[in-house]
Amino acid sequence: QKEVEQDPGPLSVPEGAIVSLNCTYSNSAFQYFMWYRQYSRKGPELLMYTYSSGNKEDGRFTAQVDKSSKYISLFIRDSQPSDSATYLCAMDPMDSNYQLIWGAGTKLIIKP
Amino acid sequence: DAGVIQSPRHEVTEMGQEVTLRCKPISGHNSLFWYRQTMMRGLELLIYFNNNVPIDDSGMPEDRFSAKMPNASFSTLKIQPSEPRDSAVYFCASSLGRFYEAFFGQGTRLTVV
C-alpha cells in the first residue's frame, strides 16, 4: 500500500461546478499537507498548504484536512476551464526538512 | 526573475549515450532539487542540494546517475550510459526557506530509444 493514495482520474466536470479532489494517507505523523497544480508540460506549482487539521481558504480554493480519517480534500468553487490541470497532493513526513511524499495526481478537466 | 531554467526542454537519445540535463535555479535560492516524473512512479526526488552541497542522493536510481552543483547558479544531472527505462520528465526545483514552496522548472522530457 502506498503512503499516499490519490485517484488519477480523469475527473471531468462542467464549468461552474464545485470540484472535490481527495487524497488518503496512512502515516499519522504527517503534519503539513500541500496541494500542487501542474499544467500540461509544466512543472508543479504550490497552490496551498495546510498545517495539521482544519480548513484553509484562498479565493475559489479550499483545502481541508481530516487527520482522524487521514483524508485531505481540495475544493474548487465556480470551476473554470483554466483550472484544467493535474492536481497533486503532497505531505511532509516531518523526519526530513526536504522530502515530500507525493500522490499520483488527479487529472481534472473543466468542460466549457 | 525568469524562474528556474532547465535545458534542454526535450532530449531524444540512443541507448548507451551520455545525457546531461542542466538547471539554473532562481537567484538567491539555497536549496535545489532534482525530480523525475513518470506515469508509473509519479514524482520522485532524486537528489537534494543545500548551499551547493549534496545532502541526500538516496533517490538516485543507479550509479549511472550523477549530479553536480559547482556554484549557486548552476546544476547538472548526468546519465551515463542512458537506458530506455530512464525515459521520463526530469524537473529541477529551487527554494529559499520552506522546501515545499520550491519553484519548479518546466522540465526536460527525456526519451531514450
mmCIF file of C-alpha atoms in Angstrom:
data_model
loop_
_atom_site.group_PDB
_atom_site.id
_atom_site.type_symbol
_atom_site.label_atom_id
_atom_site.label_comp_id
_atom_site.label_asym_id
_atom_site.label_seq_id
_atom_site.Cartn_x
_atom_site.Cartn_y
_atom_site.Cartn_z
ATOM 1 C CA GLN A 1 0.000 0.000 0.000
ATOM 2 C CA LYS A 2 1.280 3.445 -0.920
ATOM 3 C CA GLU A 3 1.659 6.019 1.841
ATOM 4 C CA VAL A 4 -0.469 8.479 -0.128
ATOM 5 C CA GLU A 5 -3.318 7.396 -2.372
ATOM 6 C CA GLN A 6 -4.866 9.644 -4.999
ATOM 7 C CA ASP A 7 -7.292 8.724 -7.760
ATOM 8 C CA PRO A 8 -5.604 9.544 -11.093
ATOM 9 C CA GLY A 9 -8.922 10.345 -12.802
ATOM 10 C CA PRO A 10 -9.554 11.930 -15.179
ATOM 11 C CA LEU A 11 -12.293 13.864 -13.449
ATOM 12 C CA SER A 12 -14.451 15.766 -15.933
ATOM 13 C CA VAL A 13 -16.948 18.381 -14.751
ATOM 14 C CA PRO A 14 -18.861 21.236 -16.383
ATOM 15 C CA GLU A 15 -17.727 24.818 -15.968
ATOM 16 C CA GLY A 16 -19.081 26.414 -12.817
ATOM 17 C CA ALA A 17 -19.324 23.162 -10.862
ATOM 18 C CA ILE A 18 -17.791 22.604 -7.443
ATOM 19 C CA VAL A 19 -14.856 20.224 -7.693
ATOM 20 C CA SER A 20 -13.695 17.943 -4.909
ATOM 21 C CA LEU A 21 -10.240 16.380 -5.118
ATOM 22 C CA ASN A 22 -9.072 13.979 -2.440
ATOM 23 C CA CYS A 23 -6.127 12.078 -1.028
ATOM 24 C CA THR A 24 -5.887 9.486 1.691
ATOM 25 C CA TYR A 25 -2.771 8.663 3.626
ATOM 26 C CA SER A 26 -1.585 6.057 6.084
ATOM 27 C CA ASN A 27 1.085 7.810 8.171
ATOM 28 C CA SER A 28 -0.446 9.618 11.143
ATOM 29 C CA ALA A 29 2.812 11.556 11.625
ATOM 30 C CA PHE A 30 2.159 13.775 8.605
ATOM 31 C CA GLN A 31 1.648 17.374 9.708
ATOM 32 C CA TYR A 32 1.945 19.532 6.589
ATOM 33 C CA PHE A 33 -0.335 18.903 3.644
ATOM 34 C CA MET A 34 0.211 20.512 0.272
ATOM 35 C CA TRP A 35 -1.700 20.803 -2.978
ATOM 36 C CA TYR A 36 0.150 21.467 -6.207
ATOM 37 C CA ARG A 37 -1.262 22.258 -9.624
ATOM 38 C CA GLN A 38 0.525 21.028 -12.728
ATOM 39 C CA TYR A 39 -0.474 22.230 -16.161
ATOM 40 C CA SER A 40 0.353 20.063 -19.141
ATOM 41 C CA ARG A 41 4.081 20.159 -19.962
ATOM 42 C CA LYS A 42 4.842 22.395 -16.987
ATOM 43 C CA GLY A 43 6.313 21.841 -13.551
ATOM 44 C CA PRO A 44 4.135 21.611 -10.439
ATOM 45 C CA GLU A 45 3.362 24.845 -8.607
ATOM 46 C CA LEU A 46 2.318 25.109 -4.980
ATOM 47 C CA LEU A 47 -1.349 26.004 -4.689
ATOM 48 C CA MET A 48 -1.969 25.774 -0.960
ATOM 49 C CA TYR A 49 -0.594 24.202 2.184
ATOM 50 C CA THR A 50 -2.226 23.409 5.496
ATOM 51 C CA TYR A 51 -0.697 22.596 8.824
ATOM 52 C CA SER A 52 -2.402 19.880 10.884
ATOM 53 C CA SER A 53 -6.188 19.718 10.783
ATOM 54 C CA GLY A 54 -8.769 22.206 9.641
ATOM 55 C CA ASN A 55 -9.636 24.294 6.650
ATOM 56 C CA LYS A 56 -7.797 26.918 4.680
ATOM 57 C CA GLU A 57 -9.385 29.122 2.058
ATOM 58 C CA ASP A 58 -7.779 31.085 -0.763
ATOM 59 C CA GLY A 59 -10.188 32.615 -3.242
ATOM 60 C CA ARG A 60 -12.076 29.843 -5.003
ATOM 61 C CA PHE A 61 -9.896 27.153 -3.394
ATOM 62 C CA THR A 62 -10.422 25.491 -0.017
ATOM 63 C CA ALA A 63 -8.085 22.892 1.467
ATOM 64 C CA GLN A 64 -9.440 20.633 4.172
ATOM 65 C CA VAL A 65 -7.604 18.164 6.402
ATOM 66 C CA ASP A 66 -9.264 15.465 8.496
ATOM 67 C CA LYS A 67 -6.465 13.828 10.450
ATOM 68 C CA SER A 68 -8.810 11.443 12.266
ATOM 69 C CA SER A 69 -9.777 9.929 8.907
ATOM 70 C CA LYS A 70 -6.356 10.506 7.301
ATOM 71 C CA TYR A 71 -8.107 12.283 4.450
ATOM 72 C CA ILE A 72 -7.450 15.594 2.749
ATOM 73 C CA SER A 73 -9.515 17.449 0.187
ATOM 74 C CA LEU A 74 -9.208 20.360 -2.178
ATOM 75 C CA PHE A 75 -12.413 22.087 -3.208
ATOM 76 C CA ILE A 76 -12.636 24.385 -6.205
ATOM 77 C CA ARG A 77 -15.696 26.620 -6.411
ATOM 78 C CA ASP A 78 -17.011 28.097 -9.654
ATOM 79 C CA SER A 79 -14.599 25.968 -11.651
ATOM 80 C CA GLN A 80 -13.161 27.468 -14.819
ATOM 81 C CA PRO A 81 -11.645 25.849 -17.931
ATOM 82 C CA SER A 82 -8.338 27.378 -16.813
ATOM 83 C CA ASP A 83 -8.486 25.107 -13.757
ATOM 84 C CA SER A 84 -7.991 22.103 -16.039
ATOM 85 C CA ALA A 85 -4.733 20.570 -14.843
ATOM 86 C CA THR A 86 -3.357 17.723 -12.764
ATOM 87 C CA TYR A 87 -3.606 18.295 -9.022
ATOM 88 C CA LEU A 88 -1.051 16.583 -6.811
ATOM 89 C CA CYS A 89 -1.246 16.257 -3.075
ATOM 90 C CA ALA A 90 1.959 16.002 -1.069
ATOM 91 C CA MET A 91 2.756 15.504 2.592
ATOM 92 C CA ASP A 92 5.666 16.257 4.842
ATOM 93 C CA PRO A 93 6.857 13.219 6.837
ATOM 94 C CA MET A 94 8.424 15.541 9.442
ATOM 95 C CA ASP A 95 11.573 13.450 9.759
ATOM 96 C CA SER A 96 13.077 15.357 6.875
ATOM 97 C CA ASN A 97 13.331 19.021 6.010
ATOM 98 C CA TYR A 98 13.373 18.449 2.269
ATOM 99 C CA GLN A 99 11.460 15.270 1.430
ATOM 100 C CA LEU A 100 7.796 15.131 0.424
ATOM 101 C CA ILE A 101 5.567 12.118 -0.057
ATOM 102 C CA TRP A 102 3.617 12.696 -3.261
ATOM 103 C CA GLY A 103 0.276 11.476 -4.501
ATOM 104 C CA ALA A 104 0.000 10.297 -8.087
ATOM 105 C CA GLY A 105 -2.056 13.322 -9.126
ATOM 106 C CA THR A 106 -5.649 13.668 -10.339
ATOM 107 C CA LYS A 107 -6.227 14.962 -13.842
ATOM 108 C CA LEU A 108 -9.076 17.496 -13.823
ATOM 109 C CA ILE A 109 -10.936 18.585 -16.937
ATOM 110 C CA ILE A 110 -13.358 21.503 -16.804
ATOM 111 C CA LYS A 111 -15.686 21.468 -19.802
ATOM 112 C CA PRO A 112 -16.853 24.896 -21.095
ATOM 113 C CA ASP B 1 13.164 36.748 -12.252
ATOM 114 C CA ALA B 2 12.789 34.246 -15.073
ATOM 115 C CA GLY B 3 12.192 31.370 -12.698
ATOM 116 C CA VAL B 4 14.025 28.071 -12.748
ATOM 117 C CA ILE B 5 15.500 27.488 -16.170
ATOM 118 C CA GLN B 6 16.108 24.000 -17.487
ATOM 119 C CA SER B 7 17.744 22.909 -20.699
ATOM 120 C CA PRO B 8 17.177 21.232 -22.997
ATOM 121 C CA ARG B 9 13.363 21.080 -22.971
ATOM 122 C CA HIS B 10 13.389 17.882 -24.970
ATOM 123 C CA GLU B 11 16.096 15.303 -25.471
ATOM 124 C CA VAL B 12 15.971 12.187 -27.608
ATOM 125 C CA THR B 13 18.999 9.959 -27.403
ATOM 126 C CA GLU B 14 20.032 6.450 -28.174
ATOM 127 C CA MET B 15 20.589 3.848 -25.521
ATOM 128 C CA GLY B 16 24.132 3.932 -24.231
ATOM 129 C CA GLN B 17 24.699 7.607 -24.878
ATOM 130 C CA GLU B 18 25.545 10.150 -22.210
ATOM 131 C CA VAL B 19 22.859 12.673 -21.360
ATOM 132 C CA THR B 20 23.386 15.914 -19.462
ATOM 133 C CA LEU B 21 20.498 17.940 -18.129
ATOM 134 C CA ARG B 22 21.069 21.497 -16.956
ATOM 135 C CA CYS B 23 19.420 23.741 -14.414
ATOM 136 C CA LYS B 24 19.727 27.375 -13.403
ATOM 137 C CA PRO B 25 17.927 27.959 -10.087
ATOM 138 C CA ILE B 26 16.300 31.185 -9.029
ATOM 139 C CA SER B 27 18.903 33.674 -7.869
ATOM 140 C CA GLY B 28 19.249 33.704 -4.081
ATOM 141 C CA HIS B 29 17.689 30.310 -3.522
ATOM 142 C CA ASN B 30 19.861 27.999 -1.435
ATOM 143 C CA SER B 31 18.113 24.661 -1.989
ATOM 144 C CA LEU B 32 17.996 22.742 -5.240
ATOM 145 C CA PHE B 33 16.121 19.561 -6.043
ATOM 146 C CA TRP B 34 16.170 17.191 -8.995
ATOM 147 C CA TYR B 35 12.969 15.198 -9.512
ATOM 148 C CA ARG B 36 11.910 12.587 -12.027
ATOM 149 C CA GLN B 37 8.270 12.135 -13.079
ATOM 150 C CA THR B 38 6.813 9.094 -14.810
ATOM 151 C CA MET B 39 3.300 7.763 -15.191
ATOM 152 C CA MET B 40 4.198 4.604 -13.301
ATOM 153 C CA ARG B 41 6.093 6.073 -10.351
ATOM 154 C CA GLY B 42 4.866 9.657 -10.189
ATOM 155 C CA LEU B 43 7.194 12.346 -8.867
ATOM 156 C CA GLU B 44 10.389 11.082 -7.256
ATOM 157 C CA LEU B 45 13.106 13.099 -5.555
ATOM 158 C CA LEU B 46 16.468 12.141 -6.994
ATOM 159 C CA ILE B 47 18.853 14.447 -5.145
ATOM 160 C CA TYR B 48 18.780 17.459 -2.866
ATOM 161 C CA PHE B 49 21.454 20.165 -2.607
ATOM 162 C CA ASN B 50 21.701 22.779 0.098
ATOM 163 C CA ASN B 51 24.154 25.648 -0.375
ATOM 164 C CA ASN B 52 25.640 23.736 -3.331
ATOM 165 C CA VAL B 53 26.371 20.657 -1.213
ATOM 166 C CA PRO B 54 24.627 17.352 -1.959
ATOM 167 C CA ILE B 55 22.684 16.452 1.161
ATOM 168 C CA ASP B 56 20.749 13.390 0.055
ATOM 169 C CA ASP B 57 21.261 11.423 -3.139
ATOM 170 C CA SER B 58 19.462 8.293 -1.970
ATOM 171 C CA GLY B 59 16.867 8.782 -4.691
ATOM 172 C CA MET B 60 19.404 8.454 -7.484
ATOM 173 C CA PRO B 61 18.413 5.145 -9.015
ATOM 174 C CA GLU B 62 21.817 3.818 -10.024
ATOM 175 C CA ASP B 63 25.464 4.695 -10.362
ATOM 176 C CA ARG B 64 24.689 5.684 -13.910
ATOM 177 C CA PHE B 65 23.163 8.848 -12.487
ATOM 178 C CA SER B 66 25.277 11.684 -11.120
ATOM 179 C CA ALA B 67 24.576 15.295 -10.220
ATOM 180 C CA LYS B 68 26.751 18.300 -9.546
ATOM 181 C CA MET B 69 26.277 21.839 -8.376
ATOM 182 C CA PRO B 70 29.546 23.670 -8.956
ATOM 183 C CA ASN B 71 28.086 27.019 -7.909
ATOM 184 C CA ALA B 72 24.884 28.586 -6.679
ATOM 185 C CA SER B 73 23.582 29.309 -10.158
ATOM 186 C CA PHE B 74 24.102 26.040 -11.992
ATOM 187 C CA SER B 75 23.481 22.326 -11.597
ATOM 188 C CA THR B 76 23.701 19.316 -13.878
ATOM 189 C CA LEU B 77 22.211 15.848 -13.847
ATOM 190 C CA LYS B 78 24.106 13.330 -15.930
ATOM 191 C CA ILE B 79 23.088 9.861 -17.029
ATOM 192 C CA GLN B 80 25.832 7.658 -18.438
ATOM 193 C CA PRO B 81 25.079 5.293 -20.086
ATOM 194 C CA SER B 82 21.401 6.040 -20.696
ATOM 195 C CA GLU B 83 18.787 3.279 -20.922
ATOM 196 C CA PRO B 84 15.198 3.259 -22.251
ATOM 197 C CA ARG B 85 13.843 2.987 -18.705
ATOM 198 C CA ASP B 86 15.370 6.396 -17.958
ATOM 199 C CA SER B 87 12.760 7.968 -20.242
ATOM 200 C CA ALA B 88 10.853 10.452 -18.094
ATOM 201 C CA VAL B 89 10.390 14.140 -17.406
ATOM 202 C CA TYR B 90 13.154 15.499 -15.201
ATOM 203 C CA PHE B 91 12.414 18.571 -13.116
ATOM 204 C CA CYS B 92 14.728 20.889 -11.295
ATOM 205 C CA ALA B 93 13.310 22.966 -8.451
ATOM 206 C CA SER B 94 14.768 25.577 -6.117
ATOM 207 C CA SER B 95 13.663 27.148 -2.870
ATOM 208 C CA LEU B 96 14.655 29.516 -0.109
ATOM 209 C CA GLY B 97 13.366 28.590 3.326
ATOM 210 C CA ARG B 98 10.343 26.294 3.234
ATOM 211 C CA PHE B 99 11.222 23.456 0.902
ATOM 212 C CA TYR B 100 7.630 22.728 -0.049
ATOM 213 C CA GLU B 101 7.440 26.195 -1.564
ATOM 214 C CA ALA B 102 10.004 25.177 -4.168
ATOM 215 C CA PHE B 103 9.644 26.606 -7.654
ATOM 216 C CA PHE B 104 9.861 24.068 -10.436
ATOM 217 C CA GLY B 105 11.349 24.499 -13.864
ATOM 218 C CA GLN B 106 9.447 23.449 -16.961
ATOM 219 C CA GLY B 107 11.234 20.134 -17.078
ATOM 220 C CA THR B 108 13.299 18.183 -19.584
ATOM 221 C CA ARG B 109 11.442 15.448 -21.413
ATOM 222 C CA LEU B 110 13.969 12.677 -21.982
ATOM 223 C CA THR B 111 13.364 9.860 -24.411
ATOM 224 C CA VAL B 112 15.933 7.100 -24.691
ATOM 225 C CA VAL B 113 15.423 4.838 -27.709
#
